[in-house]
PDB file of C-alpha atoms in Angstrom:
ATOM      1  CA  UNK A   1     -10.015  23.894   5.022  1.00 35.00           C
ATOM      2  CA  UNK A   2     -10.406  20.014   5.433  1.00 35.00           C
ATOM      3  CA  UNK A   3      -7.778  18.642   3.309  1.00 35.00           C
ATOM      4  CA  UNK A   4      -8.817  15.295   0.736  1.00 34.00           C
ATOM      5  CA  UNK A   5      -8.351  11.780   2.345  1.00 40.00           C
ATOM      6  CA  UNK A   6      -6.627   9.148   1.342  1.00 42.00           C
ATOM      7  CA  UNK A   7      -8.719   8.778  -2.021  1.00 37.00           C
ATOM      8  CA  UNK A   8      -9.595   4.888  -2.763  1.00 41.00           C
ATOM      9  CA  UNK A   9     -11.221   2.407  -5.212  1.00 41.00           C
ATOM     10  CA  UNK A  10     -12.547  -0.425  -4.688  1.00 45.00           C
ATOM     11  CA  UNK A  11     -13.624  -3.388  -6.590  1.00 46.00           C
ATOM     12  CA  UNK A  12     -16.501  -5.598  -6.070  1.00 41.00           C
ATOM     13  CA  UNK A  13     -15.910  -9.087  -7.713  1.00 42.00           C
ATOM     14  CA  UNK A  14     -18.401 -12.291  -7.265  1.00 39.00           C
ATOM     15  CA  UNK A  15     -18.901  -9.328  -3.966  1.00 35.00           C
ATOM     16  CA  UNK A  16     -15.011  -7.166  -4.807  1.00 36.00           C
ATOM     17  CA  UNK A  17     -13.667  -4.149  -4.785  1.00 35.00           C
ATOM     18  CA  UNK A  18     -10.537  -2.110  -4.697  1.00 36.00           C
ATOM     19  CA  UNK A  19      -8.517   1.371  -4.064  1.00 35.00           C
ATOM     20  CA  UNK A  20      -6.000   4.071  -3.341  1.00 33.00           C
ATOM     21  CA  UNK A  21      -5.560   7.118  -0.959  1.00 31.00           C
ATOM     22  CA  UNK A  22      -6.419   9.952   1.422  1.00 31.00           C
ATOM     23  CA  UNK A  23      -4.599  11.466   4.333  1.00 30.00           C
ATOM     24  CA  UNK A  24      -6.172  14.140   7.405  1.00 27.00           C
ATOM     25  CA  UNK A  25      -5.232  17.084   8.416  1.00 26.00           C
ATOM     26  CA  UNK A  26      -4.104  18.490  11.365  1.00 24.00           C
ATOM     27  CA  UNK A  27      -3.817  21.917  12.031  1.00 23.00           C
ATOM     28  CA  UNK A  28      -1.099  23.606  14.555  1.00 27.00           C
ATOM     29  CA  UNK A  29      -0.194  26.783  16.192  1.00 24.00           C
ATOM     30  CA  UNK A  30       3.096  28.383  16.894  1.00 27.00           C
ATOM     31  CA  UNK A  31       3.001  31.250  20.133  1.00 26.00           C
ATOM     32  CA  UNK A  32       6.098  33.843  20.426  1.00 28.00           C
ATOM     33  CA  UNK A  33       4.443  34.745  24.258  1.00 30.00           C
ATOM     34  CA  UNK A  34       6.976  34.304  27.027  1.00 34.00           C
ATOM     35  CA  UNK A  35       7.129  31.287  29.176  1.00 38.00           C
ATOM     36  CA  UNK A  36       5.502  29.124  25.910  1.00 35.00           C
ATOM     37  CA  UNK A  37       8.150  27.065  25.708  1.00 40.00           C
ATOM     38  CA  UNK A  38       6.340  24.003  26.928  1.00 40.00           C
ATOM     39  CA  UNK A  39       3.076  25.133  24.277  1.00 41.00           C
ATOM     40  CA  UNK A  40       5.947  25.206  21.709  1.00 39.00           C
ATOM     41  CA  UNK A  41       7.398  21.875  22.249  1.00 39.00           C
ATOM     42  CA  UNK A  42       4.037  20.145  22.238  1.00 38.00           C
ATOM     43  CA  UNK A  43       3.403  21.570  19.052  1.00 37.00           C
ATOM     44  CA  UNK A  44       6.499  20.999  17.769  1.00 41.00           C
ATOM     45  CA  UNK A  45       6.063  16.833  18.991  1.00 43.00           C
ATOM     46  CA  UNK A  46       2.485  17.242  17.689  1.00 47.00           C
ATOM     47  CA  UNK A  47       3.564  18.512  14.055  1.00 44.00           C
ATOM     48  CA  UNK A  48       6.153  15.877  13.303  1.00 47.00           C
ATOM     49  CA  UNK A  49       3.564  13.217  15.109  1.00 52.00           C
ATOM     50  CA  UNK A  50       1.263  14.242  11.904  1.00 82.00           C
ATOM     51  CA  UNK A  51       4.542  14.246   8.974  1.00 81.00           C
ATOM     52  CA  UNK A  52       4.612  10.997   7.018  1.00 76.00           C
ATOM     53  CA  UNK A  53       6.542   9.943   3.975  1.00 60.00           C
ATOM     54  CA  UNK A  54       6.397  10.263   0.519  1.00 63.00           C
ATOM     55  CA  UNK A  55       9.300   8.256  -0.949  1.00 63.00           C
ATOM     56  CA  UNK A  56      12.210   9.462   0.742  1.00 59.00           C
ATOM     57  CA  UNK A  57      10.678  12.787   1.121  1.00 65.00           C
ATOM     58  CA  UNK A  58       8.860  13.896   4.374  1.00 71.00           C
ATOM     59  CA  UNK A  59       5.397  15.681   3.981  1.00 66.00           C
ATOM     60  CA  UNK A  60       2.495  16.321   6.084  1.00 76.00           C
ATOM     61  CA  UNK A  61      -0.050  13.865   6.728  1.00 74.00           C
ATOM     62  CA  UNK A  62      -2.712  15.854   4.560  1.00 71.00           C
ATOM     63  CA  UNK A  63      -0.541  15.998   1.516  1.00 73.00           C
ATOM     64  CA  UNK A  64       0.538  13.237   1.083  1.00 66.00           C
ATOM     65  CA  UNK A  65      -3.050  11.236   0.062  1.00 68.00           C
ATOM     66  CA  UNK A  66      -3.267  14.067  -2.893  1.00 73.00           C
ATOM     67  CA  UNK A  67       0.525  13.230  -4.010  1.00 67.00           C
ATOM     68  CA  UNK A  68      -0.199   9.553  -4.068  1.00 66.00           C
ATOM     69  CA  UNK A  69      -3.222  10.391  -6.093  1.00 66.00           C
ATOM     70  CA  UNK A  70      -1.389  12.190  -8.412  1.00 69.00           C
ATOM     71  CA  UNK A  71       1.126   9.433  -9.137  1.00 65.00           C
ATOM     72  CA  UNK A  72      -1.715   7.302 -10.470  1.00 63.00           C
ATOM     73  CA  UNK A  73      -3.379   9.903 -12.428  1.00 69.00           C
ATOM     74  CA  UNK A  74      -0.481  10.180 -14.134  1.00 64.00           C
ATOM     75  CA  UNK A  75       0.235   6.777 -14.729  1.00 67.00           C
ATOM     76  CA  UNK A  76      -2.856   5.316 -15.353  1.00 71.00           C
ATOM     77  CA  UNK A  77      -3.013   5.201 -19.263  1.00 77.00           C
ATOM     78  CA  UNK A  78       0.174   3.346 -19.030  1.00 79.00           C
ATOM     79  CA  UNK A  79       0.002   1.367 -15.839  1.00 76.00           C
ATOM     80  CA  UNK A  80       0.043  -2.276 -17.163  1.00 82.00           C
ATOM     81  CA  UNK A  81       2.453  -1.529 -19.950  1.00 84.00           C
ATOM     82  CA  UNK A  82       5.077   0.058 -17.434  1.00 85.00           C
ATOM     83  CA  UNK A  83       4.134  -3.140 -15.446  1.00 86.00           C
ATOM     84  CA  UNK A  84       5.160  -5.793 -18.127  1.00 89.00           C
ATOM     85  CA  UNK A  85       8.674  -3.678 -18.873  1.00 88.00           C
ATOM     86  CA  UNK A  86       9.737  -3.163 -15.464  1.00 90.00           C
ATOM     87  CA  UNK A  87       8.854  -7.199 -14.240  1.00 91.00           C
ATOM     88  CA  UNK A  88       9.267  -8.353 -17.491  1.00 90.00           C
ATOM     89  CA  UNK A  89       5.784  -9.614 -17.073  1.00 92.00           C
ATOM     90  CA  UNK A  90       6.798 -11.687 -14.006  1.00 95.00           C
ATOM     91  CA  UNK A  91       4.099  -9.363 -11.960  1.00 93.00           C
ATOM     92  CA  UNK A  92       1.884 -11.243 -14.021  1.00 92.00           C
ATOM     93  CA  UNK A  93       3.089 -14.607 -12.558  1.00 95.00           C
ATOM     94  CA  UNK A  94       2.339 -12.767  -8.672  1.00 95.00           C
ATOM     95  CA  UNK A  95      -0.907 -11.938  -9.133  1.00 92.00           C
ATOM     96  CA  UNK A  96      -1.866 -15.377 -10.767  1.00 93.00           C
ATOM     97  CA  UNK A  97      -0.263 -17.142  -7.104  1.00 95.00           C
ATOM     98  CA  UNK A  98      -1.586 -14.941  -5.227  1.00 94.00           C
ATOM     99  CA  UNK A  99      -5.011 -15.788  -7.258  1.00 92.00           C
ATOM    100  CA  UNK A 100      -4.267 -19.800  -6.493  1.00 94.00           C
ATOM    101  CA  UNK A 101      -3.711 -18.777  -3.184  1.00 94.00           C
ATOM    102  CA  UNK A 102      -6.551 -17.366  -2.560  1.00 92.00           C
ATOM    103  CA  UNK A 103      -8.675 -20.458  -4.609  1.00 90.00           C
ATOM    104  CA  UNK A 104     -12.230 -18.646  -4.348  1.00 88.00           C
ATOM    105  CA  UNK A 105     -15.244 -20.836  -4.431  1.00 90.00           C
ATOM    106  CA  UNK A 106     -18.608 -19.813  -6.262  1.00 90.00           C
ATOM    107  CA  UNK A 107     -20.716 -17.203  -3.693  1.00 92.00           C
ATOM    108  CA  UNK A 108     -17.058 -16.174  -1.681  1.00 93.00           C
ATOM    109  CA  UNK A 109     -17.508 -12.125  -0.624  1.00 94.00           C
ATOM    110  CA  UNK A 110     -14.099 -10.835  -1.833  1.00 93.00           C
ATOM    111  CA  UNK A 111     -13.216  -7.600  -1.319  1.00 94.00           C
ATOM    112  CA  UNK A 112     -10.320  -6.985  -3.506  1.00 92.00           C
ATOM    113  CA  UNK A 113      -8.775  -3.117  -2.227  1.00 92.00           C
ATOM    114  CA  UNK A 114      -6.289  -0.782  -4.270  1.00 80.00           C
ATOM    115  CA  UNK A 115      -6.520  -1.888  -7.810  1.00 69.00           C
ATOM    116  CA  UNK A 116      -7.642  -5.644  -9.688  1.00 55.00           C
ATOM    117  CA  UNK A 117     -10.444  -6.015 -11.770  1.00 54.00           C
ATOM    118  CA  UNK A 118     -14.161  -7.256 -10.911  1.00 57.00           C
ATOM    119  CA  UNK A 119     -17.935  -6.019 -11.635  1.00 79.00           C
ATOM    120  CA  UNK A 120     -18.056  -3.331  -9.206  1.00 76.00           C
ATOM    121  CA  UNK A 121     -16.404  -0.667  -8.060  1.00 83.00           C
ATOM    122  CA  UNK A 122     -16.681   1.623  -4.817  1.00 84.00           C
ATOM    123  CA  UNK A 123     -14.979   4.958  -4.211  1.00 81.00           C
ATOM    124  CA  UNK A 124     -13.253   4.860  -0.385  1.00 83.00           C
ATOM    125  CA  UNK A 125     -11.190   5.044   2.102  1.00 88.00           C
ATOM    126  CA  UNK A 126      -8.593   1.938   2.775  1.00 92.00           C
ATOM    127  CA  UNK A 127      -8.389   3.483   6.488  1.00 93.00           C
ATOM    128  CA  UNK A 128     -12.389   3.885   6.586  1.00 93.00           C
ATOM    129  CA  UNK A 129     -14.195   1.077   4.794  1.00 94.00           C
ATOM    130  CA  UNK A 130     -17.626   1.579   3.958  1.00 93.00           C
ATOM    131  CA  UNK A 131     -18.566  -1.715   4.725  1.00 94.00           C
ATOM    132  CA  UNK A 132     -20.143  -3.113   7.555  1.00 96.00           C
ATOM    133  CA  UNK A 133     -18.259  -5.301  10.317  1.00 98.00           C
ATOM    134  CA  UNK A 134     -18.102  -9.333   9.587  1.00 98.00           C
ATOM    135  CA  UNK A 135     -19.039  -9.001   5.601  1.00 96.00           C
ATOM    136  CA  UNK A 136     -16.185 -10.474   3.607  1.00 97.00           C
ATOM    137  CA  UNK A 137     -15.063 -13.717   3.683  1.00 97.00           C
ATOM    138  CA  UNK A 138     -11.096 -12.722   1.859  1.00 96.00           C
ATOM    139  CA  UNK A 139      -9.663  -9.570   1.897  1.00 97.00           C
ATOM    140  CA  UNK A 140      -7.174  -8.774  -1.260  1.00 95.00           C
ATOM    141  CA  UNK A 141      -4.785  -6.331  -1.361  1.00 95.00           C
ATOM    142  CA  UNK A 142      -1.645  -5.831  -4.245  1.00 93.00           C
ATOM    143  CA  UNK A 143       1.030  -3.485  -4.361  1.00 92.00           C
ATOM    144  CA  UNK A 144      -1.185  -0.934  -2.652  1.00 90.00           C
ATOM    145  CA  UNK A 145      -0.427  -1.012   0.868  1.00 94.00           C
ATOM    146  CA  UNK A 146       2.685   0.749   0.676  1.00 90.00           C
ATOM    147  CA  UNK A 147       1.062   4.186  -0.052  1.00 88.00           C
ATOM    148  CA  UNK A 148      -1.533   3.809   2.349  1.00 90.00           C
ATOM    149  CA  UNK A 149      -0.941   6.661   5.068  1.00 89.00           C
ATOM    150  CA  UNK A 150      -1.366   4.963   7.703  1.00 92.00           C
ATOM    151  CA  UNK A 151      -0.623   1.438   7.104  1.00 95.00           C
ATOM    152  CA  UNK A 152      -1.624   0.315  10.638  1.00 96.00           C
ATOM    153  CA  UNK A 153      -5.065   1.973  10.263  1.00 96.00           C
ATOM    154  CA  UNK A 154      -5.764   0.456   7.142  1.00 96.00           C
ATOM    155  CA  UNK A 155      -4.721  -3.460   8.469  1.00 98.00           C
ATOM    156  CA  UNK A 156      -7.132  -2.997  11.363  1.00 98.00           C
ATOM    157  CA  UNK A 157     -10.036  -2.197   8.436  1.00 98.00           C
ATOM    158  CA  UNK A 158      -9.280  -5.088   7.107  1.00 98.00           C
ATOM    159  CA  UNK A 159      -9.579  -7.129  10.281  1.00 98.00           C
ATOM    160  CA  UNK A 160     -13.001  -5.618  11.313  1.00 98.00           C
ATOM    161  CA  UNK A 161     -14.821  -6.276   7.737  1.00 98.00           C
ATOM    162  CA  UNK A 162     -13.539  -9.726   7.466  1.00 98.00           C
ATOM    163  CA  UNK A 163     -15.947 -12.444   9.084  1.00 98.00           C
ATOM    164  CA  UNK A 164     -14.322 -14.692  11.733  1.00 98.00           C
ATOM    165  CA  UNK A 165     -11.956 -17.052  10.196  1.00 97.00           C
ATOM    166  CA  UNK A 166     -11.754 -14.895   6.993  1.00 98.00           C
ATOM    167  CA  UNK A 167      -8.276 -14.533   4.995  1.00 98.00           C
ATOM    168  CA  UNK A 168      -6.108 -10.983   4.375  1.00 98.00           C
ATOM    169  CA  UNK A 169      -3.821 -11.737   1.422  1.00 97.00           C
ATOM    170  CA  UNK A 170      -1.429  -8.808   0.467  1.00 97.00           C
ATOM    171  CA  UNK A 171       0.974  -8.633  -2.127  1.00 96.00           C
ATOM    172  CA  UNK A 172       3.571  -6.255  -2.092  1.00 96.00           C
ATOM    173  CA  UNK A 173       7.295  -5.382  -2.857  1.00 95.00           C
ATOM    174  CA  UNK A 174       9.169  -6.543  -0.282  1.00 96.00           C
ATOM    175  CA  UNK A 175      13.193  -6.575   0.702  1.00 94.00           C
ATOM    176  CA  UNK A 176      15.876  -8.618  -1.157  1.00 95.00           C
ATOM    177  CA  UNK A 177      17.467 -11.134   0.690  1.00 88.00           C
ATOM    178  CA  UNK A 178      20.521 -11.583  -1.405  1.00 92.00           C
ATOM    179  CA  UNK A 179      22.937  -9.432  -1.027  1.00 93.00           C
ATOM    180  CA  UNK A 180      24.344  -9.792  -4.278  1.00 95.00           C
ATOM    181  CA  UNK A 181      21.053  -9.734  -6.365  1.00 95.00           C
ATOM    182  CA  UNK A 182      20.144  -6.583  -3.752  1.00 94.00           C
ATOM    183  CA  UNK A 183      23.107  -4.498  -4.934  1.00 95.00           C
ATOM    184  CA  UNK A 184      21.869  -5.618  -8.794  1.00 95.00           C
ATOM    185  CA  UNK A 185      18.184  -4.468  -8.034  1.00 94.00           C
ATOM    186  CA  UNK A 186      19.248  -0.937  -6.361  1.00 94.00           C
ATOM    187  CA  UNK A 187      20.940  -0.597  -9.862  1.00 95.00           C
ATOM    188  CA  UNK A 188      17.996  -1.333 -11.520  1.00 94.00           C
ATOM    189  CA  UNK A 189      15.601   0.696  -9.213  1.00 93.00           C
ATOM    190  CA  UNK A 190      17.242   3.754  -9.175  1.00 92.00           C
ATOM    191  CA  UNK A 191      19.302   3.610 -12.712  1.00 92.00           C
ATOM    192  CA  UNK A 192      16.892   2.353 -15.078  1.00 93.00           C
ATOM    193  CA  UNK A 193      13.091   2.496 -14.042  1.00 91.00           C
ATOM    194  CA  UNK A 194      12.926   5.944 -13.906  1.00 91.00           C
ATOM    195  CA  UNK A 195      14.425   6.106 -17.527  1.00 92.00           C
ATOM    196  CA  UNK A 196      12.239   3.819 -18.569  1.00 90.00           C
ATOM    197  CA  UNK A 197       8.990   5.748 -16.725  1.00 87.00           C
ATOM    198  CA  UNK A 198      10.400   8.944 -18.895  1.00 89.00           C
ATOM    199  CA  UNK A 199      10.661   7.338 -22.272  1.00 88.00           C
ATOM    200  CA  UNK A 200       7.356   4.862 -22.221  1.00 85.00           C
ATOM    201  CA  UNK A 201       5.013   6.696 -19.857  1.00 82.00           C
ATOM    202  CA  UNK A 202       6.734  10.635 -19.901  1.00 85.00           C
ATOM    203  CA  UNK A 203       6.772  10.788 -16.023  1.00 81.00           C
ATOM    204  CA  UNK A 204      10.321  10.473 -14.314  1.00 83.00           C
ATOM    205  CA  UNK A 205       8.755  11.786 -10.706  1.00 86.00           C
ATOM    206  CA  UNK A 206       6.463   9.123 -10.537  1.00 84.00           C
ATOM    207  CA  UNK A 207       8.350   6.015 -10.927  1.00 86.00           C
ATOM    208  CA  UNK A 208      11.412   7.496  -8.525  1.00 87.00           C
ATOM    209  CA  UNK A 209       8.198   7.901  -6.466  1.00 84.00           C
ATOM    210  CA  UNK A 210       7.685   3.771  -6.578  1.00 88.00           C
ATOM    211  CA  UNK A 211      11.124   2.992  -6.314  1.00 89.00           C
ATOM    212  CA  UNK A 212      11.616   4.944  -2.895  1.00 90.00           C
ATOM    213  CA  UNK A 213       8.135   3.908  -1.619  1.00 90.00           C
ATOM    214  CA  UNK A 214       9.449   0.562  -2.047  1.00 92.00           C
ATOM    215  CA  UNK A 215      12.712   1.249  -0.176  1.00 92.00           C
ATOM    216  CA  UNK A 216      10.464   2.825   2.790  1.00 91.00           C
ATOM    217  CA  UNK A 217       8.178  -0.288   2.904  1.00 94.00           C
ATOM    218  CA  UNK A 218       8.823  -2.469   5.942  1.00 94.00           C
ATOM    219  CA  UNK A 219      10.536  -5.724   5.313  1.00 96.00           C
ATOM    220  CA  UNK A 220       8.917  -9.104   5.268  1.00 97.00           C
ATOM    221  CA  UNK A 221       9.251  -9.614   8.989  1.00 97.00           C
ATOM    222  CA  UNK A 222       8.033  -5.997  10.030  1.00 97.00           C
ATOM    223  CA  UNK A 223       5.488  -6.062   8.243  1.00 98.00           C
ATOM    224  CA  UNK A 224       4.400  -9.664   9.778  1.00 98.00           C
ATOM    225  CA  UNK A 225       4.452  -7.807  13.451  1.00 98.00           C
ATOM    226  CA  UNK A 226       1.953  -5.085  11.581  1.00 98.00           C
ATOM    227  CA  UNK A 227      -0.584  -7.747  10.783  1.00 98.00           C
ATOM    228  CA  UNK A 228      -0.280  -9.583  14.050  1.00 98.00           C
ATOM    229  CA  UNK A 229      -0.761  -6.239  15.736  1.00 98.00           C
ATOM    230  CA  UNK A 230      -3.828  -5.579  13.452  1.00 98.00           C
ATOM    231  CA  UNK A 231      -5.169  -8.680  15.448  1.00 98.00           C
ATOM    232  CA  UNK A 232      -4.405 -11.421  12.705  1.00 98.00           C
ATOM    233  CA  UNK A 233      -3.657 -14.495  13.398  1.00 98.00           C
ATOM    234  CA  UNK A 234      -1.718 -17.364  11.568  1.00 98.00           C
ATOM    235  CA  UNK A 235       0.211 -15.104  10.474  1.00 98.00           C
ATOM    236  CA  UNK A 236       2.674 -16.000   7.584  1.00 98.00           C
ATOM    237  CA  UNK A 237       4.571 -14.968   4.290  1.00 98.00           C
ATOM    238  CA  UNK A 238       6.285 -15.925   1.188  1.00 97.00           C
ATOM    239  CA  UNK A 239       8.823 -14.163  -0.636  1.00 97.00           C
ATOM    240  CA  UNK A 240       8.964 -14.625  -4.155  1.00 97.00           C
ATOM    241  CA  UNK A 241      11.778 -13.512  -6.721  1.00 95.00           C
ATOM    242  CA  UNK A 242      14.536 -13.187  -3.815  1.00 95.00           C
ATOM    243  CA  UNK A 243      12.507 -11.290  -1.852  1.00 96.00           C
ATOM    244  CA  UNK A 244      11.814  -8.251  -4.296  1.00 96.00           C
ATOM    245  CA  UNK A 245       8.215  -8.871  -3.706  1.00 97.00           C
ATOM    246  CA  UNK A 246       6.208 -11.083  -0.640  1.00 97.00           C
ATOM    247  CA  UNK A 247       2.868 -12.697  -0.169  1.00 98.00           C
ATOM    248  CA  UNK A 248       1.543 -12.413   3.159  1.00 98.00           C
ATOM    249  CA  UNK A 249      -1.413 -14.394   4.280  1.00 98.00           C
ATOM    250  CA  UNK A 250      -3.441 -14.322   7.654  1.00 98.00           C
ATOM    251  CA  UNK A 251      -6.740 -15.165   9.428  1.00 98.00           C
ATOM    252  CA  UNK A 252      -9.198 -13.363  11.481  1.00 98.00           C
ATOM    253  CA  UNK A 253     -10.318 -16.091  14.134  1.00 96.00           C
TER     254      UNK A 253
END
């Protein structure tokens, strides 16, 4: 049975949209006839080839779009105010550089993927856009990326709908680069945001959910090498807060 994919919404502002998840499935088939060894192995490289992540725990490919799915269910009636408590609204102050960053002018197509607000929406695919080669002029992404399954696959969507010389702006947790405030924000992370997930929004799992995905993410420089391998250029980022989250900007040329 095909298994969901990575489920996704998108918004459509001025021309923007947005999203979140699916995964595939891969099926595999274990033979106890002798002299299969080699049949095993393959299968054996094959099935961890399709096992991904899910915080620090390791699932298949297929379930792990309808896990990720099921995190925002649950926190969706909550979302912003879980937002403010845990940033002490300084997410706010993100989102409103990487708006003057992104300085859209009257008629821009901005596709704006995995959450933001606009006029439209579109149900998708970040690794299977439903849009047409060459269409946007920016391409938005915040704090989405992370639970994308395959993070590689979704960059190289984003390079084939944005026109030549358009801009991929993602904002997303990122690693701390001091060691002092990075011992402080472990504390944090692990100690007191899944308290606080439990006692505002009733859900525990799903904020020790965000706080691994954010320890699994790649750091700022990784995740530079991603793009440029996406076929960006210009690459570059900013890390705001001491690193605890990043802007990174590119072009398509």
């Amino acid at each position: 049975m095909a298994a969901p994919r990575n489920l996704a919404l998108w918004n459509y502002c001025g021309r923007r949209w947005s999203r979140a998840m699916r995964g595939c499935q891969q099926l595999g088939l274990r033979s106890s006839w002798p002299g299969a060894s080699l049949s095993a192995r393959l299968l054996s490289q094959e099935k961890r080839a399709t096992e991904t992540h899910f915080g620090f725990e390791t699932v298949s490919e297929e379930e792990k779009g309808g896990k990720v799915y099921q995190v925002f269910e649950s926190v969706a009636k909550k979302y912003d105010v879980m937002n403010d408590m845990m940033s002490l609204g300084i997410h706010r102050l993100w989102k409103d550089l990487l708006l003057w960053k992104m300085r859209p002018l009257p008629g821009t197509q901005l596709l704006d993927v995995a959450g933001g607000t606009g006029l439209a929406w579109v149900l998708g695919d970040a690794e299977e856009l439903p849009f047409d080669d060459d269409k946007f002029d920016i391409y938005t992404i915040a704090f989405g990326i992370r639970n994308v399954t395959h993070i590689d696959q979704a960059l190289q969507e984003a390079h084939r709908v944005l026109k030549p010389g358009g801009r991929f702006l993602c904002l997303e947790f990122s690693q701390v680069n001091n060691p002092l405030i990075s011992r402080l924000y472990d504390l944090y992370s692990f100690q007191v945001i899944p308290v606080l997930g439990e006692v505002i929004a009733g859900d525990w799992k799903s904020y020790q959910y965000l706080v691994e995905s954010i320890r699994r993410f790649p750091s700022q420089e990784e995740f530079k090498e991603m793009i440029e391998d996406a076929g960006f250029h210009k690459v570059t980022y900013e890390s705001l807060t001491s690193g605890i989250v990043a802007i990174h900007s590119a072009f398509k040329l």
